Amino acid sequence: MIRKLFKRVFGRSARARSAVSGAAIPFEQHGVSRDGISYGAKRVTDGLQAAGFKAYVVGGAVRDLLLQREPKDFDVATDATPEEVRRVFRRAHIIGRRFRLVHVMFGQETVEVSTFRRALEAEEAQTDAHGRILRDNEFGNMEQDAARRDFTANALFYDPTTQEIFDYHQGVADVQAKVLRMIGDPATRYREDPVRMLRAVRLSAKLGMTIAPATAQPIFGMKELLSNVPEARLLDEMLKLLLSGHAVECVKQLRAMHLHHGLLPMLDVILEQPLGERFVMLALENTDRRIRDDKPTSPAFLFAALLWHEVLTVWSKRMATGERPLPALNEAMEIVLERQRKKLAIPRRYDVTMKELWLLQPRLEQRAGQRPFRLLEQPRFRAAYDFLLLRCESGEADPELGEWWTEFQDATDERRAEMLVPDSDGGQKKRRRRRKKPANGAPAAETPVGE
Ligand code: ATP
Ligand code: MG
């Protein structure tokens, strides 16, 4: 006990000892100007400093500014406690139970303010049987706060007042060399938090940085640890990855490092079929493009795309046993979603949209009578049409179908009437019969989309 206290007061962890103690790098050497800092983050650092506290912009924002990229958001680290932070600002809320953060609001912008923390020494930390840290930190000082962060590039503190960067782990040099390097012993740090493996992949892909060999190497032997991570956290990280604007690169890297197995189990199988791989990659490219163009993207669309070929496979198998198309599709969707749920918990709130997208695919094949008009009125028509275009582009659906809908949705009434496909296959009779016995209230699929 006394030894522990002594160590806490006088000692430093091996990680902190190895650091260059707080080298302040002047503006001339790094070029990050105060102008790059958001209005809110400047207000927060100015306000805290005026109240006598230390306050720095920290983490991803400093790294992004060094790389001349626009930061997604700004985080501030300070030696003020959450209560002290809250007292300085008018619109500030303390959030989180385990480790409390403060959200300070300025109009649309929210700045996340955290008090310096330190990682606990091994004997103080609570870990699970695999070494994953369950309770990991307490208030600490700035140097300790740098040491608990994951990569050297993410452990930089920027003072908007002096325009200096405080760098304990040669992070500026690493960013300039575009190297992502784990602070401390990489294997230990992955064991503490296996999500860091996914973060390495995502950040390197997104920022065009190479993972330092010693940081990459342990990943190959440690990927199983991801199965101990709580599902919600895994999903969070997967969403960040898929919606990073660099999903194609990320998925390629995940595959190269054999990290995709536990995450999207079907991805393995799908990526091995040429049509499946093409479809998934096109869907990811499409999402990346939309994100870069600042267009909205929906996780449900993406998950629907990732699982589509799995649905197709199960659907066509069931139809091969004589099941009718629509019930077979409904069954296939349930089976695929259930299987996926056992791995990466895709939240149920996405189910409705995913199912709608899938169910609309066979309906897009119906081009006779009133049906195409009814489809145009569907709130999900646009998403279903985008989905169809990807299917056409991947070679799974007939391109002519996609072209037909492209023209139909913007055509004049006369042209639309001309475009309708005559109901020549006895569909009239079939429809009348079916109307008496609707399946799930949804129109019956007449032309199944098989493989
Ligand atoms: P992004 O640009 O995607 O936001 P980021 O690096 O800012 O990337 P955040 O998840 O916003 O990522 O985390 C903010 C900071 O918190 C990181 O820069 C890093 O210093 C620290 N951090 C986040 N996750 C971890 C982790 N798992 N282990 C250690 N430090 C972490
Ligand atoms: Mg961030």
Coordinates of C-alpha atoms and ligand atoms in Angstrom, one line a residue:
M1 CA 0.0 0.0 0.0
I2 CA 2.7 2.4 1.0
R3 CA 4.8 1.3 -1.9
K4 CA 1.9 2.0 -4.2
L5 CA 1.4 5.5 -2.8
F6 CA 5.1 6.2 -3.0
K7 CA 5.1 5.0 -6.6
R8 CA 2.1 7.2 -7.4
V9 CA 3.7 10.3 -5.9
F10 CA 7.3 9.9 -7.0
G11 CA 7.4 7.2 -9.6
R12 CA 6.3 7.4 -13.2
S13 CA 5.1 4.6 -15.4
A14 CA 7.5 3.2 -17.9
R15 CA 5.4 4.8 -20.6
A16 CA 5.7 8.3 -19.2
R17 CA 9.4 7.8 -18.4
S18 CA 10.1 7.1 -22.1
A19 CA 8.5 10.4 -23.1
V20 CA 10.4 13.5 -24.0
S21 CA 9.2 15.6 -21.1
G22 CA 6.7 18.1 -22.6
A23 CA 8.7 19.4 -25.5
A24 CA 6.9 22.6 -26.6
I25 CA 7.1 22.9 -30.3
P26 CA 6.7 26.5 -31.6
F27 CA 4.4 27.6 -34.4
E28 CA 7.4 28.0 -36.8
Q29 CA 8.1 24.3 -36.6
H30 CA 4.6 22.9 -37.0
G31 CA 2.6 25.7 -38.8
V32 CA -0.7 25.1 -37.0
S33 CA -2.3 28.5 -36.6
R34 CA -4.9 29.6 -34.1
D35 CA -7.1 30.4 -37.1
G36 CA -7.6 26.6 -37.7
I37 CA -9.3 26.2 -34.4
S38 CA -13.1 26.3 -34.3
Y39 CA -14.9 29.2 -32.6
G40 CA -16.2 27.0 -29.8
A41 CA -12.8 25.4 -29.0
K42 CA -11.2 28.8 -28.9
R43 CA -13.9 30.1 -26.5
V44 CA -13.4 27.0 -24.3
T45 CA -9.6 27.2 -24.1
D46 CA -9.7 31.0 -23.7
G47 CA -12.4 30.8 -21.0
L48 CA -10.6 28.1 -19.0
Q49 CA -7.2 29.8 -19.2
A50 CA -8.7 33.1 -18.1
A51 CA -10.1 31.2 -15.1
G52 CA -6.6 30.1 -14.2
F53 CA -6.7 26.5 -15.7
K54 CA -4.6 24.8 -18.3
A55 CA -6.6 24.1 -21.5
Y56 CA -5.5 22.6 -24.8
V57 CA -7.0 21.4 -28.0
V58 CA -6.1 17.7 -28.0
G59 CA -6.3 14.4 -30.0
G60 CA -7.6 14.0 -33.5
A61 CA -8.1 17.7 -34.2
V62 CA -4.4 18.6 -33.7
R63 CA -3.4 15.6 -35.8
D64 CA -5.8 16.6 -38.6
L65 CA -4.6 20.2 -38.6
L66 CA -1.0 19.1 -38.8
L67 CA -2.0 17.0 -41.8
Q68 CA -3.9 20.1 -43.2
R69 CA -7.2 18.4 -43.0
E70 CA -10.3 19.9 -41.6
P71 CA -11.0 18.3 -38.1
K72 CA -14.4 16.6 -37.6
D73 CA -14.7 18.0 -34.2
F74 CA -12.7 19.6 -31.4
D75 CA -11.8 18.1 -28.0
V76 CA -10.3 20.1 -25.2
A77 CA -8.2 18.7 -22.3
T78 CA -7.8 20.6 -19.1
D79 CA -6.7 20.3 -15.5
A80 CA -10.0 21.7 -14.3
T81 CA -12.5 19.2 -12.9
P82 CA -15.8 18.7 -14.7
E83 CA -17.6 20.8 -12.0
E84 CA -15.0 23.6 -12.5
V85 CA -15.4 23.5 -16.2
R86 CA -19.2 23.7 -15.9
R87 CA -18.9 26.8 -13.7
V88 CA -16.9 28.7 -16.3
F89 CA -19.5 28.3 -19.1
R90 CA -23.1 29.2 -19.5
R91 CA -24.2 26.2 -21.6
A92 CA -22.3 23.3 -20.3
H93 CA -23.5 19.8 -19.2
I94 CA -21.6 17.0 -17.5
I95 CA -22.2 13.7 -19.3
G96 CA -21.1 10.1 -18.7
R97 CA -21.2 8.2 -15.5
R98 CA -17.9 6.3 -15.3
F99 CA -15.7 9.1 -16.6
R100 CA -17.4 12.4 -16.6
L101 CA -16.9 14.8 -19.6
V102 CA -18.3 18.2 -20.1
H103 CA -20.1 19.2 -23.3
V104 CA -19.9 23.0 -23.8
M105 CA -22.3 24.3 -26.4
F106 CA -21.9 27.3 -28.7
G107 CA -24.8 27.4 -31.2
Q108 CA -24.5 24.3 -33.4
E109 CA -21.0 23.4 -32.1
T110 CA -20.4 21.2 -29.1
V111 CA -16.9 21.0 -27.6
E112 CA -16.1 18.0 -25.5
V113 CA -13.9 18.9 -22.5
S114 CA -12.2 16.2 -20.5
T115 CA -10.1 16.5 -17.4
F116 CA -6.5 15.1 -17.7
R117 CA -6.5 11.4 -16.9
R118 CA -3.9 8.8 -16.2
A119 CA -3.9 5.1 -17.0
L120 CA -3.9 3.0 -13.9
E121 CA -0.8 0.9 -13.1
A122 CA -1.4 -2.8 -13.8
E123 CA -2.0 -3.7 -10.2
E124 CA -4.7 -0.9 -9.8
A125 CA -6.5 -1.5 -13.0
Q126 CA -9.5 -3.9 -13.2
T127 CA -9.1 -6.2 -16.2
D128 CA -11.1 -9.1 -17.6
A129 CA -9.6 -12.6 -18.0
H130 CA -7.9 -11.5 -21.3
G131 CA -6.3 -8.4 -19.9
R132 CA -9.0 -6.0 -21.3
I133 CA -9.2 -2.9 -19.1
L134 CA -12.6 -2.4 -17.5
R135 CA -11.9 0.5 -15.2
D136 CA -9.0 2.4 -16.7
N137 CA -8.4 5.9 -15.5
E138 CA -8.5 8.6 -12.9
F139 CA -7.6 12.2 -12.9
G140 CA -4.0 12.8 -13.8
N141 CA -1.6 15.4 -15.2
M142 CA -1.0 16.4 -18.8
E143 CA 1.9 14.1 -19.3
Q144 CA -0.1 11.1 -18.0
D145 CA -3.0 12.1 -20.2
A146 CA -0.7 11.9 -23.2
A147 CA 0.6 8.5 -22.2
R148 CA -2.9 6.9 -21.9
R149 CA -3.8 7.8 -25.5
D150 CA -3.4 5.3 -28.3
F151 CA -1.2 6.7 -31.0
T152 CA 1.6 9.2 -30.9
A153 CA -0.3 11.3 -33.5
N154 CA -3.3 11.4 -31.2
A155 CA -1.4 12.5 -28.1
L156 CA -0.6 16.1 -29.0
F157 CA -1.8 19.2 -27.1
Y158 CA -2.2 22.5 -28.8
D159 CA -2.4 25.8 -27.0
P160 CA -4.3 28.3 -29.2
T161 CA -3.0 31.2 -27.1
T162 CA 0.7 30.6 -27.7
Q163 CA 0.3 28.4 -30.8
E164 CA 2.6 25.8 -29.3
I165 CA 2.2 22.0 -29.5
F166 CA 3.1 19.9 -26.5
D167 CA 4.5 16.6 -27.7
Y168 CA 5.5 13.9 -25.2
H169 CA 5.9 11.0 -27.7
Q170 CA 7.4 12.5 -30.9
G171 CA 4.0 12.7 -32.4
V172 CA 4.7 15.7 -34.6
A173 CA 7.5 13.9 -36.2
D174 CA 5.4 10.8 -36.7
V175 CA 2.5 12.8 -38.3
Q176 CA 4.9 14.6 -40.6
A177 CA 6.4 11.2 -41.6
K178 CA 2.8 9.9 -41.9
V179 CA 3.4 7.1 -39.4
L180 CA 0.8 5.7 -37.0
R181 CA 2.7 4.5 -34.0
M182 CA 1.3 3.0 -30.8
I183 CA 2.5 4.7 -27.5
G184 CA 4.1 2.1 -25.3
D185 CA 4.2 -1.6 -25.9
P186 CA 1.7 -2.3 -28.8
A187 CA 0.7 -5.8 -27.7
T188 CA -0.1 -4.6 -24.1
R189 CA -2.1 -1.7 -25.4
Y190 CA -4.1 -4.0 -27.8
R191 CA -4.8 -6.3 -24.9
E192 CA -6.0 -3.4 -22.7
D193 CA -8.4 -2.4 -25.5
P194 CA -8.7 -4.5 -28.6
V195 CA -10.7 -1.8 -30.4
R196 CA -7.3 -0.1 -30.9
M197 CA -6.6 -2.6 -33.6
L198 CA -9.6 -1.3 -35.6
R199 CA -8.7 2.2 -34.8
A200 CA -5.2 1.6 -36.3
V201 CA -6.8 0.3 -39.5
R202 CA -9.4 3.1 -39.7
L203 CA -7.1 6.0 -39.0
S204 CA -4.3 4.7 -41.3
A205 CA -6.8 4.3 -44.1
K206 CA -8.5 7.6 -43.5
L207 CA -5.4 9.6 -43.1
G208 CA -3.2 7.8 -45.6
M209 CA -0.7 7.0 -42.8
T210 CA 1.3 3.8 -42.6
I211 CA 1.1 1.7 -39.4
A212 CA 4.6 1.4 -38.0
P213 CA 5.8 -2.2 -38.3
A214 CA 6.0 -2.8 -34.6
T215 CA 2.5 -1.4 -34.2
A216 CA 1.0 -3.6 -37.0
Q217 CA 2.8 -6.8 -36.2
P218 CA 1.0 -8.0 -33.0
I219 CA -2.4 -7.5 -34.6
F220 CA -2.1 -10.7 -36.6
G221 CA -1.8 -12.8 -33.4
M222 CA -4.4 -10.8 -31.4
K223 CA -7.4 -10.5 -33.5
E224 CA -9.4 -13.1 -31.5
L225 CA -9.5 -10.5 -28.6
L226 CA -12.0 -8.5 -30.5
S227 CA -14.7 -11.1 -29.6
N228 CA -14.5 -10.0 -26.0
V229 CA -15.3 -6.4 -26.8
P230 CA -18.9 -5.4 -26.0
E231 CA -21.0 -5.5 -29.1
A232 CA -22.2 -1.9 -28.9
R233 CA -18.7 -0.7 -28.9
L234 CA -17.8 -2.9 -31.8
L235 CA -20.7 -1.6 -33.8
D236 CA -19.8 2.0 -33.0
E237 CA -16.3 1.5 -34.3
M238 CA -17.6 -0.4 -37.4
L239 CA -19.9 2.5 -38.2
K240 CA -17.1 5.0 -37.8
L241 CA -15.1 2.8 -40.2
L242 CA -17.8 2.3 -42.7
L243 CA -18.8 6.0 -42.6
S244 CA -15.3 7.3 -42.5
G245 CA -15.4 8.3 -46.2
H246 CA -12.6 5.7 -46.7
A247 CA -14.6 2.5 -46.3
V248 CA -13.1 0.8 -49.3
E249 CA -9.6 1.3 -48.1
C250 CA -10.6 0.3 -44.5
V251 CA -12.3 -3.0 -45.6
K252 CA -9.2 -3.8 -47.8
Q253 CA -7.0 -3.3 -44.8
L254 CA -9.3 -5.3 -42.5
R255 CA -9.0 -8.1 -44.9
A256 CA -5.3 -7.8 -45.3
M257 CA -4.9 -8.0 -41.5
H258 CA -7.6 -10.8 -41.2
L259 CA -9.6 -8.6 -38.9
H260 CA -12.9 -8.8 -40.7
H261 CA -13.8 -12.4 -39.5
G262 CA -15.5 -11.6 -36.3
L263 CA -17.1 -8.4 -37.5
L264 CA -19.1 -9.2 -40.5
P265 CA -18.9 -12.9 -40.7
M266 CA -20.8 -13.0 -44.0
L267 CA -18.4 -10.6 -45.6
D268 CA -15.9 -13.4 -45.8
V269 CA -18.1 -15.5 -47.9
I270 CA -19.5 -12.7 -49.9
L271 CA -16.2 -11.2 -50.8
E272 CA -15.2 -14.6 -52.2
Q273 CA -18.0 -14.6 -54.8
P274 CA -17.1 -12.3 -57.7
L275 CA -20.6 -10.7 -57.9
G276 CA -20.8 -10.3 -54.1
E277 CA -17.4 -8.7 -53.9
R278 CA -18.2 -6.3 -56.7
F279 CA -21.5 -5.3 -55.2
V280 CA -20.1 -4.7 -51.7
M281 CA -17.2 -2.7 -53.0
L282 CA -19.5 -0.6 -55.2
A283 CA -21.7 0.0 -52.2
L284 CA -18.7 1.1 -50.2
E285 CA -17.4 3.3 -53.0
N286 CA -20.8 4.9 -53.3
T287 CA -21.0 5.6 -49.6
D288 CA -17.4 7.0 -49.6
R289 CA -18.3 9.3 -52.5
R290 CA -21.5 10.5 -50.8
I291 CA -19.6 11.3 -47.6
R292 CA -17.0 13.3 -49.5
D293 CA -19.7 15.2 -51.3
D294 CA -21.4 16.0 -47.9
K295 CA -24.5 14.0 -48.9
P296 CA -26.5 12.1 -46.3
T297 CA -25.7 8.4 -45.9
S298 CA -27.6 5.9 -43.9
P299 CA -26.1 3.0 -42.0
A300 CA -29.2 1.0 -42.8
F301 CA -28.6 1.3 -46.5
L302 CA -25.0 0.2 -46.0
F303 CA -25.9 -2.8 -43.9
A304 CA -28.6 -3.7 -46.3
A305 CA -26.0 -3.7 -49.1
L306 CA -23.4 -5.7 -47.1
L307 CA -26.0 -8.4 -46.4
W308 CA -27.8 -8.4 -49.7
H309 CA -25.9 -11.3 -51.3
E310 CA -26.5 -13.4 -48.3
V311 CA -30.2 -12.6 -48.5
L312 CA -30.1 -13.5 -52.2
T313 CA -28.4 -16.9 -51.5
V314 CA -30.9 -17.9 -48.9
W315 CA -33.8 -16.6 -50.9
S316 CA -33.0 -18.5 -54.0
K317 CA -32.3 -21.7 -52.0
R318 CA -35.8 -21.5 -50.5
M319 CA -37.4 -20.8 -53.8
A320 CA -35.6 -23.8 -55.2
T321 CA -37.6 -25.9 -52.7
G322 CA -40.8 -24.6 -54.2
E323 CA -41.5 -21.8 -51.7
R324 CA -43.3 -18.7 -53.2
P325 CA -41.1 -15.7 -53.8
L326 CA -42.5 -13.3 -51.3
P327 CA -42.7 -15.7 -48.3
A328 CA -39.2 -17.0 -49.3
L329 CA -37.8 -13.5 -49.3
N330 CA -39.4 -12.7 -45.9
E331 CA -37.9 -15.9 -44.5
A332 CA -34.5 -15.2 -46.0
M333 CA -34.4 -11.7 -44.5
E334 CA -35.2 -13.1 -41.0
I335 CA -32.6 -15.8 -41.2
V336 CA -29.8 -13.5 -42.4
L337 CA -30.6 -10.8 -39.8
E338 CA -30.7 -13.3 -37.0
R339 CA -27.4 -14.9 -38.0
Q340 CA -25.7 -11.5 -38.3
R341 CA -27.2 -10.4 -34.9
K342 CA -25.2 -13.1 -33.2
K343 CA -22.0 -11.4 -34.3
L344 CA -22.1 -7.7 -34.8
A345 CA -25.3 -6.5 -33.2
I346 CA -26.8 -4.4 -36.0
P347 CA -29.4 -2.5 -34.0
R348 CA -33.0 -3.4 -34.5
R349 CA -33.9 0.1 -35.4
Y350 CA -32.2 -0.4 -38.8
D351 CA -34.2 -3.6 -39.5
V352 CA -37.3 -1.9 -40.8
T353 CA -35.4 0.1 -43.4
M354 CA -33.2 -2.8 -44.4
K355 CA -36.2 -5.0 -45.0
E356 CA -38.0 -2.3 -46.9
L357 CA -35.0 -1.9 -49.2
W358 CA -34.8 -5.6 -49.8
L359 CA -38.6 -6.1 -50.3
L360 CA -38.7 -3.2 -52.8
Q361 CA -36.2 -4.9 -55.0
P362 CA -38.5 -7.5 -56.6
R363 CA -41.2 -4.8 -56.7
L364 CA -38.9 -2.7 -58.9
E365 CA -39.2 -5.5 -61.5
Q366 CA -42.9 -4.9 -61.9
R367 CA -43.4 -2.4 -64.6
A368 CA -47.1 -3.0 -65.6
G369 CA -50.3 -1.2 -64.6
Q370 CA -50.4 1.0 -61.6
R371 CA -47.6 -0.6 -59.7
P372 CA -44.7 1.6 -60.9
F373 CA -46.7 4.7 -60.0
R374 CA -47.4 3.3 -56.5
L375 CA -43.8 2.6 -56.1
L376 CA -42.8 6.1 -56.9
E377 CA -44.9 7.3 -54.0
Q378 CA -43.1 5.1 -51.6
P379 CA -41.0 7.1 -49.2
R380 CA -38.1 4.7 -49.7
F381 CA -38.3 4.7 -53.5
R382 CA -35.2 6.8 -53.9
A383 CA -33.1 4.5 -51.7
A384 CA -34.5 1.4 -53.3
Y385 CA -33.7 2.8 -56.7
D386 CA -30.1 3.7 -55.6
F387 CA -29.8 0.1 -54.4
L388 CA -31.0 -1.2 -57.7
L389 CA -28.5 0.9 -59.6
L390 CA -25.7 -0.7 -57.5
R391 CA -27.1 -4.1 -58.3
C392 CA -27.1 -3.3 -62.0
E393 CA -23.6 -1.9 -61.9
S394 CA -22.4 -5.0 -60.2
G395 CA -23.9 -7.2 -62.9
E396 CA -26.4 -8.9 -60.7
A397 CA -29.5 -7.2 -62.1
D398 CA -30.2 -6.3 -65.7
P399 CA -28.9 -2.8 -66.5
E400 CA -32.0 -2.2 -68.6
L401 CA -34.1 -2.2 -65.5
G402 CA -32.1 0.5 -63.9
E403 CA -32.2 2.6 -67.0
W404 CA -35.9 2.1 -67.2
W405 CA -36.4 3.6 -63.7
T406 CA -34.0 6.4 -64.4
E407 CA -36.1 7.5 -67.3
F408 CA -39.5 6.7 -65.8
Q409 CA -39.2 8.7 -62.6
D410 CA -38.7 12.0 -64.6
A411 CA -40.8 11.2 -67.7
T412 CA -43.9 13.1 -68.7
D413 CA -47.3 11.4 -68.3
E414 CA -47.5 10.4 -72.0
R415 CA -44.0 9.0 -72.0
R416 CA -44.7 7.0 -68.8
A417 CA -47.8 5.5 -70.4
E418 CA -45.7 4.4 -73.3
M419 CA -43.1 2.9 -71.1
L420 CA -45.4 0.7 -69.1
V421 CA -44.8 -3.0 -69.9
P422 CA -47.9 -4.8 -71.0
D423 CA -49.3 -7.3 -68.6
S424 CA -49.0 -10.2 -71.1
D425 CA -48.3 -13.1 -68.8
G426 CA -51.7 -13.6 -67.3
G427 CA -50.8 -11.2 -64.6
Q428 CA -54.3 -9.7 -64.5
K429 CA -55.7 -13.0 -63.4
K430 CA -53.0 -13.7 -61.0
R431 CA -53.3 -10.3 -59.4
R432 CA -57.1 -10.6 -58.9
R433 CA -56.6 -13.9 -57.2
R434 CA -53.9 -12.6 -55.0
R435 CA -55.7 -9.5 -53.9
K436 CA -58.1 -11.7 -52.0
K437 CA -55.4 -13.2 -50.0
P438 CA -52.6 -10.6 -49.5
A439 CA -49.4 -11.8 -48.1
N440 CA -48.3 -9.4 -45.3
G441 CA -50.3 -6.7 -47.0
A442 CA -47.4 -6.3 -49.5
P443 CA -47.9 -6.8 -53.2
A444 CA -46.7 -10.2 -54.4
A445 CA -43.4 -10.5 -56.2
E446 CA -44.0 -12.0 -59.6
T447 CA -40.5 -12.0 -60.9
P448 CA -38.1 -13.1 -58.3
V449 CA -34.5 -11.9 -58.5
G450 CA -32.5 -15.0 -58.4
E451 CA -28.8 -15.5 -58.9
Ligands
ATP1 P1 -11.6 10.9 -35.5 O1 -11.0 11.8 -36.4 O2 -12.2 9.7 -36.1 O3 -12.5 11.6 -34.5 P2 -9.9 10.6 -33.2 O4 -8.5 10.2 -33.0 O5 -10.3 12.0 -32.8 O6 -10.4 10.3 -34.6 P3 -11.9 9.9 -31.2 O7 -12.6 8.6 -31.0 O8 -12.6 11.1 -31.4 O9 -10.8 9.6 -32.3 O10 -10.9 10.0 -29.9 C1 -10.3 11.2 -29.4 C2 -9.0 10.9 -28.8 O11 -9.1 10.1 -27.7 C3 -8.0 10.2 -29.7 O12 -7.3 11.1 -30.5 C4 -7.1 9.5 -28.7 O13 -6.2 10.4 -28.2 C5 -8.0 9.2 -27.6 N1 -8.6 7.8 -27.8 C6 -9.7 7.4 -28.4 N2 -9.9 6.1 -28.3 C7 -8.9 5.6 -27.7 C8 -8.5 4.3 -27.2 N3 -9.3 3.2 -27.6 N4 -7.4 4.2 -26.5 C9 -6.6 5.2 -26.2 N5 -6.9 6.5 -26.6 C10 -8.0 6.7 -27.3
MG2 MG -12.3 12.9 -32.7

